[in-house]
Short mmCIF file of N, CA and C in Angstrom, two decimals:
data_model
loop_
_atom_site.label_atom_id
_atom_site.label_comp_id
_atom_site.label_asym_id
_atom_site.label_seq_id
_atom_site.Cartn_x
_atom_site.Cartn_y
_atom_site.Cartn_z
N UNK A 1 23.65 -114.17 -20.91
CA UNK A 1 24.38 -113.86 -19.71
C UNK A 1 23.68 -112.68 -19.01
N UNK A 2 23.68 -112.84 -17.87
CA UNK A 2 22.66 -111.68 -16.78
C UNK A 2 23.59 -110.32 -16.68
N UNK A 3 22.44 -109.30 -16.66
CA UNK A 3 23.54 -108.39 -16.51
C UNK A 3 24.27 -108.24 -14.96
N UNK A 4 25.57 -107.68 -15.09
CA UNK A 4 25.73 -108.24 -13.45
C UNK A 4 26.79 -106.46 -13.33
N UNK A 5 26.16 -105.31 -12.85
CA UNK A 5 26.66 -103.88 -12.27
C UNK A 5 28.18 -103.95 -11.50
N UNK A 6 28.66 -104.95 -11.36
CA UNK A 6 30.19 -105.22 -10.66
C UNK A 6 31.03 -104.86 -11.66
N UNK A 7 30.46 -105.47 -12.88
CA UNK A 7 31.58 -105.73 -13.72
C UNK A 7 31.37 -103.69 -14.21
N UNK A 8 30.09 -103.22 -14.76
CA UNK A 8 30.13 -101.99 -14.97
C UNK A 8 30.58 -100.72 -14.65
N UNK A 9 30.39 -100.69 -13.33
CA UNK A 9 30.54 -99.57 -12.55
C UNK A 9 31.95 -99.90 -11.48
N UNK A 10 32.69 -98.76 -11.71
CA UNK A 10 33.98 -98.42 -11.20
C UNK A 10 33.57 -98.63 -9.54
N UNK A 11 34.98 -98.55 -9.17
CA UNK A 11 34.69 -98.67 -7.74
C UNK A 11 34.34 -97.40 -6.62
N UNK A 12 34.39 -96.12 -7.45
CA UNK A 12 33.74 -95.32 -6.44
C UNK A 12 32.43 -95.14 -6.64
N UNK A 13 31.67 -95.49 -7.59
CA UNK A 13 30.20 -95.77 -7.72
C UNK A 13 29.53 -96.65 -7.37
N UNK A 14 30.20 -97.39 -7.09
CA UNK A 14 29.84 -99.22 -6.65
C UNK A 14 29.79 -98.96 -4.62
N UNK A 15 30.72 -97.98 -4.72
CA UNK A 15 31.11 -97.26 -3.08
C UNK A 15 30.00 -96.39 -2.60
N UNK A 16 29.44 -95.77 -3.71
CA UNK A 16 27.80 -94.69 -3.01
C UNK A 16 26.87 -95.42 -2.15
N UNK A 17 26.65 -94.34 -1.69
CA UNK A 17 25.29 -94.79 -0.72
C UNK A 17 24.28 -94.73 -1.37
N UNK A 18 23.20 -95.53 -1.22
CA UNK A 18 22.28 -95.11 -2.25
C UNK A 18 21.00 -94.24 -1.38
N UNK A 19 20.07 -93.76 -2.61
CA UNK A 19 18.96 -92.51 -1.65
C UNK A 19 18.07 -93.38 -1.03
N UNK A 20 17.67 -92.23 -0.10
CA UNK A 20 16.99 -92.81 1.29
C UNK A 20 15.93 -91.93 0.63
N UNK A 21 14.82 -92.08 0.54
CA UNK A 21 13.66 -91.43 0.85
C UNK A 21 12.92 -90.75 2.09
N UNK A 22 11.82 -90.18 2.04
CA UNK A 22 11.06 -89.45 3.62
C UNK A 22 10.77 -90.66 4.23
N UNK A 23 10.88 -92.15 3.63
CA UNK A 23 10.61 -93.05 4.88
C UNK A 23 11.39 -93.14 5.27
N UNK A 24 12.20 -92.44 5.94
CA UNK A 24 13.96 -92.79 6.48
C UNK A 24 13.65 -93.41 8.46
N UNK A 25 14.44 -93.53 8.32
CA UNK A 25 14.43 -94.19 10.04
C UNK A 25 14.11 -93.10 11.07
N UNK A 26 14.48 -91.36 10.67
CA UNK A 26 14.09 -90.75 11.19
C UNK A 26 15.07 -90.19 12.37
N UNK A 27 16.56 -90.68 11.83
CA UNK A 27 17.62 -90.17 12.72
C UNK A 27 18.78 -89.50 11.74
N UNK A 28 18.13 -88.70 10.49
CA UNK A 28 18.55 -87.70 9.53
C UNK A 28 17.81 -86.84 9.18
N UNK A 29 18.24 -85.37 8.92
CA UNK A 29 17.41 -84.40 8.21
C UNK A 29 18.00 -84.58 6.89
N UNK A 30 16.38 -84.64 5.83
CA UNK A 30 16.42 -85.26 4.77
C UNK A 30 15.61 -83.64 4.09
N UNK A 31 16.70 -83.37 3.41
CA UNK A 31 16.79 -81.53 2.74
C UNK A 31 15.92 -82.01 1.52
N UNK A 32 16.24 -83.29 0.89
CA UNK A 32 15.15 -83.21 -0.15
C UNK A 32 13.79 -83.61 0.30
N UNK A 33 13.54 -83.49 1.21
CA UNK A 33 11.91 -83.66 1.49
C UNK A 33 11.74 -82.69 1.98
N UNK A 34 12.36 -81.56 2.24
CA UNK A 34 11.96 -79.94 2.51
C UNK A 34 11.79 -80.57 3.94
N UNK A 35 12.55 -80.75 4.99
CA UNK A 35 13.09 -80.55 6.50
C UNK A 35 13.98 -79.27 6.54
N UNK A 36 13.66 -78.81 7.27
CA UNK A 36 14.17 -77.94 8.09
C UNK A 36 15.67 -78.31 8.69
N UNK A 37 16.85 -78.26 8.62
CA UNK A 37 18.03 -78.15 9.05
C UNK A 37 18.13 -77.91 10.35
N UNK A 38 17.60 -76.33 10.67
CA UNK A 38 17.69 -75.71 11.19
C UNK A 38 16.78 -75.65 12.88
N UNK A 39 15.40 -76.59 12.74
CA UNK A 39 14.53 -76.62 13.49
C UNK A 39 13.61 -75.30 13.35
N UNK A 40 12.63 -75.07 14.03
CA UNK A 40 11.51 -74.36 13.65
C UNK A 40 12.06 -72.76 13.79
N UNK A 41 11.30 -71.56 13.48
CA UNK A 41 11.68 -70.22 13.94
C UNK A 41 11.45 -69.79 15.07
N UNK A 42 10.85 -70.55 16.00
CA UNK A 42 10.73 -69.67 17.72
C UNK A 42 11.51 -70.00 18.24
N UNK A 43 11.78 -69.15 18.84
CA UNK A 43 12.66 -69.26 20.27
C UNK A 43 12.43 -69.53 21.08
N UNK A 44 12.93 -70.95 21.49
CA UNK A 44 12.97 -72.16 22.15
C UNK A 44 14.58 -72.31 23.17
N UNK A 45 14.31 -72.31 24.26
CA UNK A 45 15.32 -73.08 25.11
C UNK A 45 15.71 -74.40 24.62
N UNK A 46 16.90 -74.67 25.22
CA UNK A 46 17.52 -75.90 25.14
C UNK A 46 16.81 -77.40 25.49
N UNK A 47 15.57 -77.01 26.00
CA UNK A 47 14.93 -78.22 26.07
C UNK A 47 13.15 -78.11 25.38
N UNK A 48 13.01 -77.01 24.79
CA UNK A 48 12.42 -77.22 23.54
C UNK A 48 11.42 -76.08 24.15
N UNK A 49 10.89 -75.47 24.98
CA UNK A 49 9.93 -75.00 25.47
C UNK A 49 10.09 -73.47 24.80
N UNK A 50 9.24 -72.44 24.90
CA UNK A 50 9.17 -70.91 24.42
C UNK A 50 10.03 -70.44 25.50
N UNK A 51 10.98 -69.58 24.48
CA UNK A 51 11.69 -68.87 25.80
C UNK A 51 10.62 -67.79 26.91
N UNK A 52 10.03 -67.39 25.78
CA UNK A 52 9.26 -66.04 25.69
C UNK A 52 7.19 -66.05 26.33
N UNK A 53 7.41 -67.18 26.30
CA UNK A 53 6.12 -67.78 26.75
C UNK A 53 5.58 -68.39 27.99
N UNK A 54 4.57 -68.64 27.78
CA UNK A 54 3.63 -69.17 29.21
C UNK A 54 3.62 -70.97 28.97
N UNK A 55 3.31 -71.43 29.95
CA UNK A 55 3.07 -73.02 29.76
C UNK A 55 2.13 -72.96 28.89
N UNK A 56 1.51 -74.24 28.42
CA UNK A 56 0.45 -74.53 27.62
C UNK A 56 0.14 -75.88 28.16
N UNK A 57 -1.21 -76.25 27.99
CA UNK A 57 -1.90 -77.84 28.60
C UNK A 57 -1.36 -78.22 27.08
N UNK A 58 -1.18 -77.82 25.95
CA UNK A 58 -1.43 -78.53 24.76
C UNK A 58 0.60 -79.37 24.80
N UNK A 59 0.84 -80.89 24.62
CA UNK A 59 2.21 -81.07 25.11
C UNK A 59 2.69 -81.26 23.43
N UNK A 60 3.31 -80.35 22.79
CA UNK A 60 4.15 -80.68 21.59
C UNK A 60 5.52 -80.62 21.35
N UNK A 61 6.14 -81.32 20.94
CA UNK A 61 7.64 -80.91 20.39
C UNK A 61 8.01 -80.46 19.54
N UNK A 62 7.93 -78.99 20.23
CA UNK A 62 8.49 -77.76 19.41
C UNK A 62 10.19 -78.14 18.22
N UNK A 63 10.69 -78.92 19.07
CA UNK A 63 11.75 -79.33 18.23
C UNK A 63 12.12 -79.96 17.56
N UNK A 64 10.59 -80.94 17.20
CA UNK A 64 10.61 -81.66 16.19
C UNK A 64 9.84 -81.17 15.10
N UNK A 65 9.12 -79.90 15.33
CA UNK A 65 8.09 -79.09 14.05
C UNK A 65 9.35 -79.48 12.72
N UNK A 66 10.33 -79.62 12.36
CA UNK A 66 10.90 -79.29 11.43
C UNK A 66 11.55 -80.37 10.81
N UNK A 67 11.01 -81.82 11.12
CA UNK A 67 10.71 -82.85 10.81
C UNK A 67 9.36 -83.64 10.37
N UNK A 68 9.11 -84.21 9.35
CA UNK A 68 7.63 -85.16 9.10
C UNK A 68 7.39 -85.80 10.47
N UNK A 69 6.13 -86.15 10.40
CA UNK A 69 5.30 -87.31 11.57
C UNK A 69 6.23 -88.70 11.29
N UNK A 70 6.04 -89.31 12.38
CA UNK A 70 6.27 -90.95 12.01
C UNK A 70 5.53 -91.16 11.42
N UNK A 71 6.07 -92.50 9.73
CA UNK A 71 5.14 -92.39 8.86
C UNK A 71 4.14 -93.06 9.88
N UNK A 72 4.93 -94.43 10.51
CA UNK A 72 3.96 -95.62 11.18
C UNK A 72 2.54 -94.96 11.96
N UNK A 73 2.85 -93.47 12.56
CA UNK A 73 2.07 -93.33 13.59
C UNK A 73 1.34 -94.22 14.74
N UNK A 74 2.17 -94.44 15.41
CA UNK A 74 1.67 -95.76 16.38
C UNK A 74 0.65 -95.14 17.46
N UNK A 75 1.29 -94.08 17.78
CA UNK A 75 0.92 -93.72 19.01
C UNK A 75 -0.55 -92.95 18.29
N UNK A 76 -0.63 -92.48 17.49
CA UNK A 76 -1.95 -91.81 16.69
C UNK A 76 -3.26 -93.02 16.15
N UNK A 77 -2.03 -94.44 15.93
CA UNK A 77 -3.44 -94.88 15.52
C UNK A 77 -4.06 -96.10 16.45
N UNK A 78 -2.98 -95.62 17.75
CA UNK A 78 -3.81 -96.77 19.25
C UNK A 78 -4.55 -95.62 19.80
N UNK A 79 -4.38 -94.35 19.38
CA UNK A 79 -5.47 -93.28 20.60
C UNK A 79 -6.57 -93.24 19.45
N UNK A 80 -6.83 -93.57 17.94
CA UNK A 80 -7.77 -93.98 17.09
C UNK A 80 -8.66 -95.35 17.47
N UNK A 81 -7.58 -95.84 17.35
CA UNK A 81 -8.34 -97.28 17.99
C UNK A 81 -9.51 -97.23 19.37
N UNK A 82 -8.49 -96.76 20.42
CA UNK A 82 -9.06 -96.65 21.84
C UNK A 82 -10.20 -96.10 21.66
N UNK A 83 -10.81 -95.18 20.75
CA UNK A 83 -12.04 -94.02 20.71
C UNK A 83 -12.99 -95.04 19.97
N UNK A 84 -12.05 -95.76 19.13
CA UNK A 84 -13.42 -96.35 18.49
C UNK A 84 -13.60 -97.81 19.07
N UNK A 85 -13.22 -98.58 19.86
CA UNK A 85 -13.15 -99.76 20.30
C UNK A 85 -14.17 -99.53 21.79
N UNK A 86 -15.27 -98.68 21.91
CA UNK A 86 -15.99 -98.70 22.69
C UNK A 86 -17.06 -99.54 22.88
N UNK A 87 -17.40 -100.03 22.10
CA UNK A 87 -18.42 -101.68 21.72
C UNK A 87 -19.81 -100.96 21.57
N UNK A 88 -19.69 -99.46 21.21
CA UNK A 88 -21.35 -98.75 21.09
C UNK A 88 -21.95 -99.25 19.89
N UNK A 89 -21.27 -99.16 18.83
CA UNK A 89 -21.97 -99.31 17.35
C UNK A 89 -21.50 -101.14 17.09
N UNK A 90 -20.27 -101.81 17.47
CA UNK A 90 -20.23 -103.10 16.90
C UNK A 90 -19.45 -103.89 18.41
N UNK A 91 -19.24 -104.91 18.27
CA UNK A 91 -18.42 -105.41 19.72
C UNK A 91 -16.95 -105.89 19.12
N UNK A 92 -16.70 -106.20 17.47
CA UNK A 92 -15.75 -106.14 17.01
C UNK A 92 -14.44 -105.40 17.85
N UNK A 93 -13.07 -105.28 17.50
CA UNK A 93 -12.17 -104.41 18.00
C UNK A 93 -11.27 -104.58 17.08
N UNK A 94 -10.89 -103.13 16.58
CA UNK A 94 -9.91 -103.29 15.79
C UNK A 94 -8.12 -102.86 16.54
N UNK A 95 -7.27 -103.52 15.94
CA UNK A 95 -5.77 -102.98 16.52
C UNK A 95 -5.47 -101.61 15.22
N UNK A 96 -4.12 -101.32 15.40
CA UNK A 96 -3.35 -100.60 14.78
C UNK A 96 -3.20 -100.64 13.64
N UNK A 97 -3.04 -102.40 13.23
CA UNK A 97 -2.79 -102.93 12.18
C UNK A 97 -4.13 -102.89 11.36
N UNK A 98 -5.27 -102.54 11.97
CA UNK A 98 -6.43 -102.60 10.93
C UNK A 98 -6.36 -101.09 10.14
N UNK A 99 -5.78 -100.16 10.42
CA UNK A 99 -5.84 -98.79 10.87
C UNK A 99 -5.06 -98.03 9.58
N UNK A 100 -5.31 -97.59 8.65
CA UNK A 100 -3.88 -96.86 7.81
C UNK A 100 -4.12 -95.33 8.03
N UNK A 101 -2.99 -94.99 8.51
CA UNK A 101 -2.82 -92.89 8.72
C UNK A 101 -1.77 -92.86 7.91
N UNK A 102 -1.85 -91.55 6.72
CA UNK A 102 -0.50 -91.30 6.41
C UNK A 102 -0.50 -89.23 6.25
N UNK A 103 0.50 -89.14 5.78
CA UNK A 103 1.22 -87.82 6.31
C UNK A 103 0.84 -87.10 4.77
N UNK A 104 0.47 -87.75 3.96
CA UNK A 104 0.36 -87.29 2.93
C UNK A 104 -0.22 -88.18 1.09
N UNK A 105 -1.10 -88.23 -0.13
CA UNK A 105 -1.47 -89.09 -0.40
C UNK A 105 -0.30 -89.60 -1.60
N UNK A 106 1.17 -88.69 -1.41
CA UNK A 106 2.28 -89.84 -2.31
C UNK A 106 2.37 -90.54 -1.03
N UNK A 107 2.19 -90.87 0.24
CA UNK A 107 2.40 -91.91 1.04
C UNK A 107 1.49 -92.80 1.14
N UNK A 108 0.01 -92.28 0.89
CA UNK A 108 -1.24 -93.28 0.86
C UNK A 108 -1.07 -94.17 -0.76
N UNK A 109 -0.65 -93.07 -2.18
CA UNK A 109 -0.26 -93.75 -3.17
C UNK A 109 0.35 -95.28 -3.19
N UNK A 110 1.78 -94.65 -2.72
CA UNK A 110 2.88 -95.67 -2.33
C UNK A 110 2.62 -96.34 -1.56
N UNK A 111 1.64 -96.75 -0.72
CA UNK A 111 1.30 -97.97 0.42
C UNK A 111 0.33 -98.61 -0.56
N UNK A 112 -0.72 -98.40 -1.44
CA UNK A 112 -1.21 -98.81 -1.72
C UNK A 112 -0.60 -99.83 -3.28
N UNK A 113 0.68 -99.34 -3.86
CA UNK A 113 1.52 -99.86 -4.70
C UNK A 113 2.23 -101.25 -4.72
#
């Protein structure tokens, strides 16, 4: 007979949520991956900019410093692509999907698993 966890586990355990890991969807701060709660330490206006500061050409979101990258990086690995899809060295072209970026190597580990 298979084991079957219904019959085991009471009903407020059967009721948990179960853990989400740092690949989360990215619309929670996730304390066990060392996020920030709180958002970064400068002082930032309500729409993310230095209170205390000058513009900058460089465009970042200060208010997301206190969150991981998207693991996917889309937007990082079509401005990868674009640089190398110049037809100098091959006429090949690669997409996104040829492309792996990760944030860290338990994420390169785990993709490769």
């Amino acid at each position: 007979m298979p084991f079957d966890i219904q019959k085991c586990a009471g009903p407020n355990i059967l009721a948990l949520e179960p853990y989400r890991d740092y690949k989360d969807d990215g619309t929670n701060i996730l304390l066990d991956a060392n996020e920030n709660a709180y958002g970064p330490g400068l002082d930032l206006s309500k729409d993310g900019k230095l209170s205390n500061g000058t513009g900058s050409s460089i465009d970042i979101d200060l208010l997301g410093l206190n969150r991981y990258p998207d693991p996917h990086q889309h937007e990082l690995k079509q401005k990868l692509i674009d640089l190398r899809n110049t037809h100098v060295h091959t006429s090949k072209n690669l997409t996104p999907e040829n492309l792996f970026v990760g944030v860290g190597s338990d994420e390169a580990i785990d993709a490769l698993m």
